[in-house]
Amino acid sequence: MNVDYLVTGGAGFIGCGLAAELMDRLPGAHIVAVDSLHPQIHPESTRPTSLPDPVDLRIMDICDGAAWRGLLRDVRPKTIIHLAAETGTGQSLDLPTRHTHVNVTGTAVMLEALDESGSLPDHILLASSRAVYGEGQWLDPADGCPFLPDQRTPDQQRRGEFDVVAPSGEIATPLMQDHRDTPSRPTSVYGATKLAQEHVLAAWCTARSIPLSVLRLQNVYGVGQSPHNSYTGIIGLFHRVAASGEPIEVYEDGQIGRDFIYIDDVARSVAAAVIDRPAHSRTIDIGTGRATTILEAARLIADLYKAPAPLITGAFRSGDIRWAVCSAEGLEKQLEVAPLIDFAEGNRRLSTWLRDIKIIG
Ligand SMILES: NC(=O)c1ccc[n+]([C@@H]2O[C@H](COP(=O)([O-])OP(=O)(O)OC[C@H]3O[C@@H](n4cnc5c(N)ncnc54)[C@H](O)[C@@H]3O)[C@@H](O)[C@H]2O)c1
């Protein structure tokens, strides 16, 4: 059976949002979702209600070669959208085997099964991550020169030295992450596995003359993100704390910066990237270009629930990067998609949804 889109991890946050967007734009499209219903994300092991009915969900582990061979005897996908992954950035330090196995070996198992099936797709899209950049590039204010800071050590963080310091000794200024000039130097095992996925897929796709789209997503948040997964989705966590009337605890000095992009904008971007097959492989940064500090995010969410002001705790996570923002230029120029939902509106929508599904009172 010919299938328009095979989406690995298709029952996840982005998978469900993407399927809804594709069904909206291409109502007759045939979509197969492959997902293990990972218990950390799907504690009830049931099909998510937000996955549109016409999507054919096959429950399987992407690391299972026999399952892939069985699937590909039945299904010939034109486009593969590879979303299945272990996504806990902090958790990946404690469980590096699990993250590496699913993200890297799982990708390779899929490619081997595709080769064996004798039917290759016309296009593969990988949801990669801003985590591949690590700390990225910064500017030394003393001479205006860019530099690559080292990863901040736990000792520095313990001493409260959270800022990135330039070679001149001044506090450095962050630059936008941009795949054209920001080297990839991940600071987490998760980031390293996402970079490895990119390399494995690039080598295989080049050898098989299949265009590869690598979308490096910034922090995606919004309606549909698993409220059960305590290892990802800081925004959902902030909502739960604020709704309970507690102050949100903010790490470091509150000045960690992130580019939060709403799920609908990501779904529109991924859909745009797969509806028209590209002639060549490409990498695109997916973000809004707007930085929000963790303290700003916590204040906005606390205000939504009239919760007490956030507390800056000075706690930290090893491997957390200080600043991650990318320009929206790639998204706008290469995919002709503009991010539409600002952070305040995205959080209002998330709050309404969390109440509707009774995660908060
Ligand atoms: N959400 C973000 O902020 C973000 C940012 C950057 C990149 N990404 C990438 O986007 C992709 C999707 O992320 P998401 O936010 O939708 O995560 P998610 O956890 O909601 O979805 C991932 C899905 O993959 C499934 N899965 C996990 N291991 C599997 C396995 N071994 N076999 C089959 N299915 C498996 C899970 O059950 C889940 O449904 C991931 O590759 C992630 O690295 C996400």
XYZ file of C-alpha atoms and ligand atoms in Angstrom:
405
model
C 0.000 0.000 0.000
C 1.369 3.432 -0.941
C 1.387 5.886 1.919
C 1.922 9.646 1.652
C 3.467 10.175 5.073
C 5.007 7.763 7.561
C 5.493 9.590 10.855
C 7.668 7.915 13.497
C 6.750 9.106 16.989
C 3.478 10.093 15.335
C 1.439 9.779 18.542
C 3.615 12.357 20.320
C 3.154 16.085 20.860
C 4.493 17.256 17.505
C 3.220 14.151 15.670
C -0.408 14.793 16.658
C -0.153 18.516 15.851
C 1.445 17.743 12.494
C -1.141 15.091 11.571
C -3.967 17.546 12.303
C -2.280 20.176 10.121
C -1.668 17.725 7.258
C -5.255 16.414 7.390
C -6.483 20.001 7.300
C -4.418 20.908 4.263
C -4.531 17.573 2.427
C -7.793 15.924 3.546
C -7.242 12.788 1.452
C -3.638 12.202 2.553
C -2.800 8.718 3.778
C -0.780 8.978 6.993
C 0.699 6.089 8.957
C 2.011 6.859 12.456
C 4.504 4.511 14.097
C 4.801 4.849 17.880
C 5.656 2.679 20.880
C 3.356 4.724 23.171
C 6.303 5.252 25.514
C 4.983 5.079 29.123
C 6.757 8.292 30.147
C 4.625 10.178 27.602
C 1.556 7.925 27.358
C 1.051 6.475 30.885
C -2.227 4.849 29.848
C -0.736 3.312 26.687
C -3.726 4.426 24.658
C -4.068 6.203 21.329
C -4.076 9.973 21.997
C -7.467 11.553 21.363
C -5.714 14.410 19.547
C -4.416 12.067 16.824
C -6.900 12.525 13.947
C -9.064 9.445 13.315
C -7.938 8.811 9.726
C -4.306 8.356 10.863
C -3.364 4.679 10.815
C -1.443 4.140 14.099
C 0.908 1.148 14.270
C 2.255 0.461 17.740
C 5.875 -0.543 17.445
C 9.352 0.253 18.707
C 11.582 1.900 16.097
C 14.517 -0.169 17.416
C 12.767 -3.412 16.415
C 14.121 -4.471 13.013
C 11.614 -7.326 12.589
C 8.715 -4.924 13.257
C 10.099 -2.525 10.624
C 10.437 -5.325 8.084
C 6.838 -6.407 8.756
C 5.586 -2.843 8.425
C 7.476 -2.110 5.223
C 6.151 -5.268 3.558
C 2.734 -3.641 3.884
C 3.507 0.079 3.672
C 5.520 1.985 1.029
C 5.966 5.530 2.340
C 6.670 8.436 -0.043
C 7.845 10.702 2.771
C 9.167 9.758 6.200
C 8.929 12.272 9.035
C 11.220 11.037 11.794
C 10.050 12.289 15.187
C 10.389 9.247 17.464
C 13.018 9.933 20.109
C 13.956 9.950 23.749
C 13.757 13.678 24.423
C 14.780 14.308 28.037
C 17.775 16.636 27.922
C 18.603 16.328 31.636
C 17.511 12.694 31.794
C 19.870 11.814 28.923
C 22.874 12.353 31.216
C 21.570 9.671 33.584
C 20.272 7.326 30.887
C 22.736 7.744 28.022
C 22.305 4.172 26.743
C 18.557 4.538 26.390
C 18.824 7.880 24.588
C 21.598 6.722 22.284
C 19.872 3.413 21.544
C 16.528 4.895 20.516
C 17.773 8.041 18.830
C 20.835 6.727 16.998
C 20.455 2.944 16.726
C 16.694 3.297 16.185
C 17.373 5.594 13.219
C 19.899 3.139 11.756
C 17.497 0.192 12.207
C 14.876 2.124 10.212
C 17.349 2.811 7.397
C 18.464 -0.816 7.175
C 14.846 -1.975 6.986
C 14.152 0.564 4.224
C 17.081 -0.803 2.227
C 15.857 -4.371 2.726
C 12.326 -3.431 1.666
C 13.636 -2.326 -1.740
C 11.271 0.655 -1.682
C 12.860 3.932 -0.686
C 11.041 7.151 0.190
C 11.348 10.330 -1.918
C 12.098 12.537 1.090
C 13.022 12.193 4.767
C 12.489 14.904 7.366
C 14.215 14.796 10.741
C 12.994 16.827 13.723
C 16.378 17.809 15.108
C 17.000 20.224 17.920
C 18.660 23.474 18.932
C 20.437 21.209 21.472
C 22.972 20.323 18.745
C 24.534 23.807 19.111
C 25.323 23.626 22.813
C 26.252 27.127 24.005
C 26.561 28.390 20.422
C 28.433 31.585 19.521
C 28.746 34.665 21.714
C 30.185 38.133 21.216
C 33.009 39.660 23.247
C 31.767 43.221 23.915
C 35.357 44.454 24.290
C 36.326 43.851 20.651
C 33.036 42.828 18.992
C 34.516 39.447 17.998
C 32.488 36.221 18.115
C 33.839 33.342 20.192
C 32.814 29.830 21.234
C 32.518 29.510 25.008
C 33.347 26.298 26.802
C 30.553 24.373 28.441
C 29.823 25.793 31.912
C 31.058 23.386 34.568
C 29.070 22.243 37.640
C 31.724 23.949 39.810
C 31.139 27.292 38.100
C 27.377 26.868 38.384
C 27.696 25.892 42.078
C 29.564 29.158 42.680
C 26.699 31.045 41.004
C 28.855 31.922 37.989
C 26.067 31.496 35.458
C 26.986 34.159 32.904
C 29.086 33.320 29.886
C 32.316 35.288 30.232
C 34.167 36.546 27.140
C 37.963 36.162 26.619
C 38.316 39.852 27.658
C 36.729 39.030 31.050
C 33.515 40.959 30.266
C 30.059 39.345 30.343
C 29.462 38.084 26.813
C 26.481 38.816 24.550
C 24.649 35.848 22.975
C 24.289 35.524 19.216
C 21.404 33.863 17.378
C 21.914 30.180 16.629
C 22.224 29.737 12.874
C 23.189 26.488 11.162
C 25.196 28.475 8.577
C 27.749 29.733 11.080
C 27.108 28.255 14.534
C 29.226 25.133 15.072
C 27.505 22.109 16.583
C 28.972 21.424 20.041
C 26.242 19.724 22.110
C 26.469 19.886 25.909
C 23.973 17.096 26.612
C 23.824 13.439 25.625
C 20.426 14.216 24.074
C 21.993 16.956 21.919
C 24.805 14.602 20.908
C 22.287 11.958 19.809
C 20.307 14.497 17.772
C 23.521 15.534 16.017
C 24.390 11.877 15.430
C 20.917 11.339 13.919
C 21.595 14.224 11.532
C 24.928 12.725 10.449
C 23.629 9.161 10.082
C 20.701 10.345 7.980
C 22.814 12.745 5.883
C 25.308 10.016 4.984
C 22.603 7.480 4.102
C 20.331 9.917 2.244
C 23.242 11.256 0.160
C 24.263 7.712 -0.786
C 20.669 6.880 -1.766
C 20.017 10.258 -3.511
C 17.139 11.065 -1.163
C 16.683 14.717 -0.114
C 16.891 15.161 3.659
C 15.294 18.067 5.511
C 16.776 18.684 8.943
C 14.605 21.005 11.024
C 16.409 22.232 14.122
C 13.544 23.095 16.444
C 13.826 25.533 19.325
C 11.657 24.946 22.449
C 8.212 23.809 21.355
C 5.340 24.259 23.826
C 1.570 24.325 23.839
C -1.624 22.326 23.704
C -1.017 18.579 23.416
C 2.398 18.376 25.113
C 2.321 15.424 27.502
C 1.432 16.786 30.953
C 2.736 13.499 32.417
C 6.341 13.706 31.235
C 8.298 15.397 34.007
C 11.514 15.384 31.955
C 10.451 17.760 29.179
C 8.140 20.723 28.826
C 9.134 23.276 31.447
C 6.237 25.512 30.431
C 3.647 22.853 31.284
C 5.387 22.306 34.628
C 5.252 26.056 35.408
C 1.486 26.015 34.717
C 0.927 23.127 37.120
C 2.941 24.796 39.908
C 1.316 28.217 39.469
C -2.192 26.693 39.305
C -1.557 25.004 42.661
C -0.887 28.432 44.185
C 2.819 27.751 44.792
C 5.632 30.059 43.648
C 7.408 28.775 40.535
C 11.047 27.926 41.298
C 13.371 29.365 38.691
C 16.851 27.940 38.045
C 20.178 29.803 37.991
C 19.523 33.554 38.240
C 16.411 33.399 36.075
C 18.316 34.704 33.061
C 18.466 31.499 31.017
C 17.053 32.534 27.629
C 14.923 30.425 25.298
C 13.030 30.798 22.031
C 9.584 29.329 22.762
C 7.667 28.432 19.636
C 4.026 27.393 19.761
C 3.048 23.929 18.521
C 0.718 25.236 15.770
C 3.586 27.240 14.258
C 5.822 24.152 14.367
C 3.113 21.949 12.837
C 2.669 24.479 10.006
C 6.451 24.568 9.471
C 6.872 20.790 9.320
C 3.828 20.465 7.046
C 5.220 23.142 4.713
C 8.547 21.290 4.627
C 6.952 17.987 3.548
C 4.064 19.058 1.308
C 6.480 20.178 -1.419
C 9.375 17.746 -1.819
C 12.665 19.696 -1.862
C 15.122 19.095 -4.706
C 18.092 19.082 -2.327
C 18.922 18.359 1.287
C 18.645 21.341 3.604
C 18.873 22.400 7.235
C 16.445 24.960 8.648
C 16.380 26.597 12.089
C 12.829 26.725 13.455
C 12.193 29.430 16.028
C 10.546 32.804 16.474
C 13.634 35.006 16.833
C 12.283 36.219 20.179
C 14.098 35.488 23.453
C 12.185 34.936 26.675
C 14.073 34.469 29.915
C 12.920 31.727 32.240
C 12.089 34.398 34.820
C 9.917 36.279 32.305
C 8.159 33.035 31.405
C 7.576 32.198 35.077
C 6.207 35.701 35.818
C 3.808 35.593 32.878
C 2.496 32.159 33.912
C 2.284 33.081 37.622
C 0.185 36.136 36.642
C -2.229 33.928 34.670
C -3.117 32.119 37.919
C -2.543 35.029 40.342
C 0.144 32.838 41.943
C 2.930 34.282 44.154
C 5.979 35.774 42.425
C 8.527 33.202 41.155
C 11.482 32.306 43.371
C 14.998 32.454 41.972
C 16.668 29.444 43.550
C 20.192 29.334 42.108
C 19.688 25.606 41.447
C 21.029 24.399 38.103
C 21.145 21.453 35.737
C 24.396 20.170 34.291
C 24.419 20.477 30.522
C 21.782 23.235 30.499
C 22.761 25.937 28.118
C 22.482 29.587 28.963
C 20.845 30.967 25.846
C 19.181 29.454 22.779
C 17.375 31.612 20.243
C 17.332 31.471 16.455
C 16.135 33.906 13.842
C 12.775 33.247 12.148
C 14.404 34.071 8.797
C 14.952 30.438 7.686
C 11.397 29.530 8.488
C 10.032 32.569 6.685
C 12.308 32.445 3.626
C 12.661 28.686 3.082
C 9.223 27.532 4.182
C 7.197 30.758 3.790
C 5.795 30.299 7.279
C 5.662 33.109 9.839
C 5.260 32.280 13.538
C 1.794 33.604 14.473
C 1.222 32.766 18.137
C 3.029 34.958 20.629
C 4.128 33.652 24.013
C 1.273 35.257 25.991
C -1.399 33.878 23.651
C 0.248 30.424 23.549
C 0.173 30.280 27.336
C -3.485 31.347 27.508
C -4.336 28.483 25.135
C -2.253 26.034 27.141
C -3.904 27.094 30.398
C -7.405 26.597 28.932
C -6.449 23.137 27.660
C -4.873 22.038 30.965
C -8.127 23.024 32.712
C -10.230 21.235 30.068
C -8.321 17.976 30.555
C -8.432 18.472 34.347
C -4.670 18.544 34.875
C -5.248 21.809 36.754
C -8.330 22.881 38.674
N 9.222 19.410 21.824
C 10.326 20.110 21.671
O 10.530 21.156 22.307
C 11.371 19.659 20.678
C 12.447 20.536 20.423
C 13.428 20.125 19.541
C 13.328 18.902 18.896
N 12.279 18.077 19.170
C 12.244 16.766 18.503
O 10.966 16.557 17.943
C 10.642 15.173 17.992
C 9.259 14.970 18.590
O 9.248 15.532 19.894
P 7.909 15.672 20.740
O 8.023 16.950 21.489
O 6.733 15.422 19.900
O 8.142 14.498 21.793
P 7.088 13.451 22.405
O 7.812 12.756 23.492
O 5.794 14.085 22.696
O 6.865 12.451 21.189
C 7.792 11.457 20.843
C 6.994 10.210 20.487
O 7.929 9.191 20.157
C 7.480 7.988 20.731
N 8.634 7.118 20.946
C 9.635 7.259 21.855
N 10.496 6.232 21.750
C 10.037 5.438 20.754
C 10.480 4.227 20.182
N 11.574 3.601 20.633
N 9.771 3.676 19.167
C 8.640 4.279 18.711
N 8.158 5.438 19.225
C 8.851 5.997 20.239
C 6.808 8.372 22.028
O 5.863 7.387 22.462
C 6.136 9.692 21.647
O 4.792 9.491 21.248
C 11.769 14.481 18.759
O 12.630 13.870 17.830
C 12.476 15.622 19.462
O 13.845 15.341 19.621
C 11.292 18.427 20.047
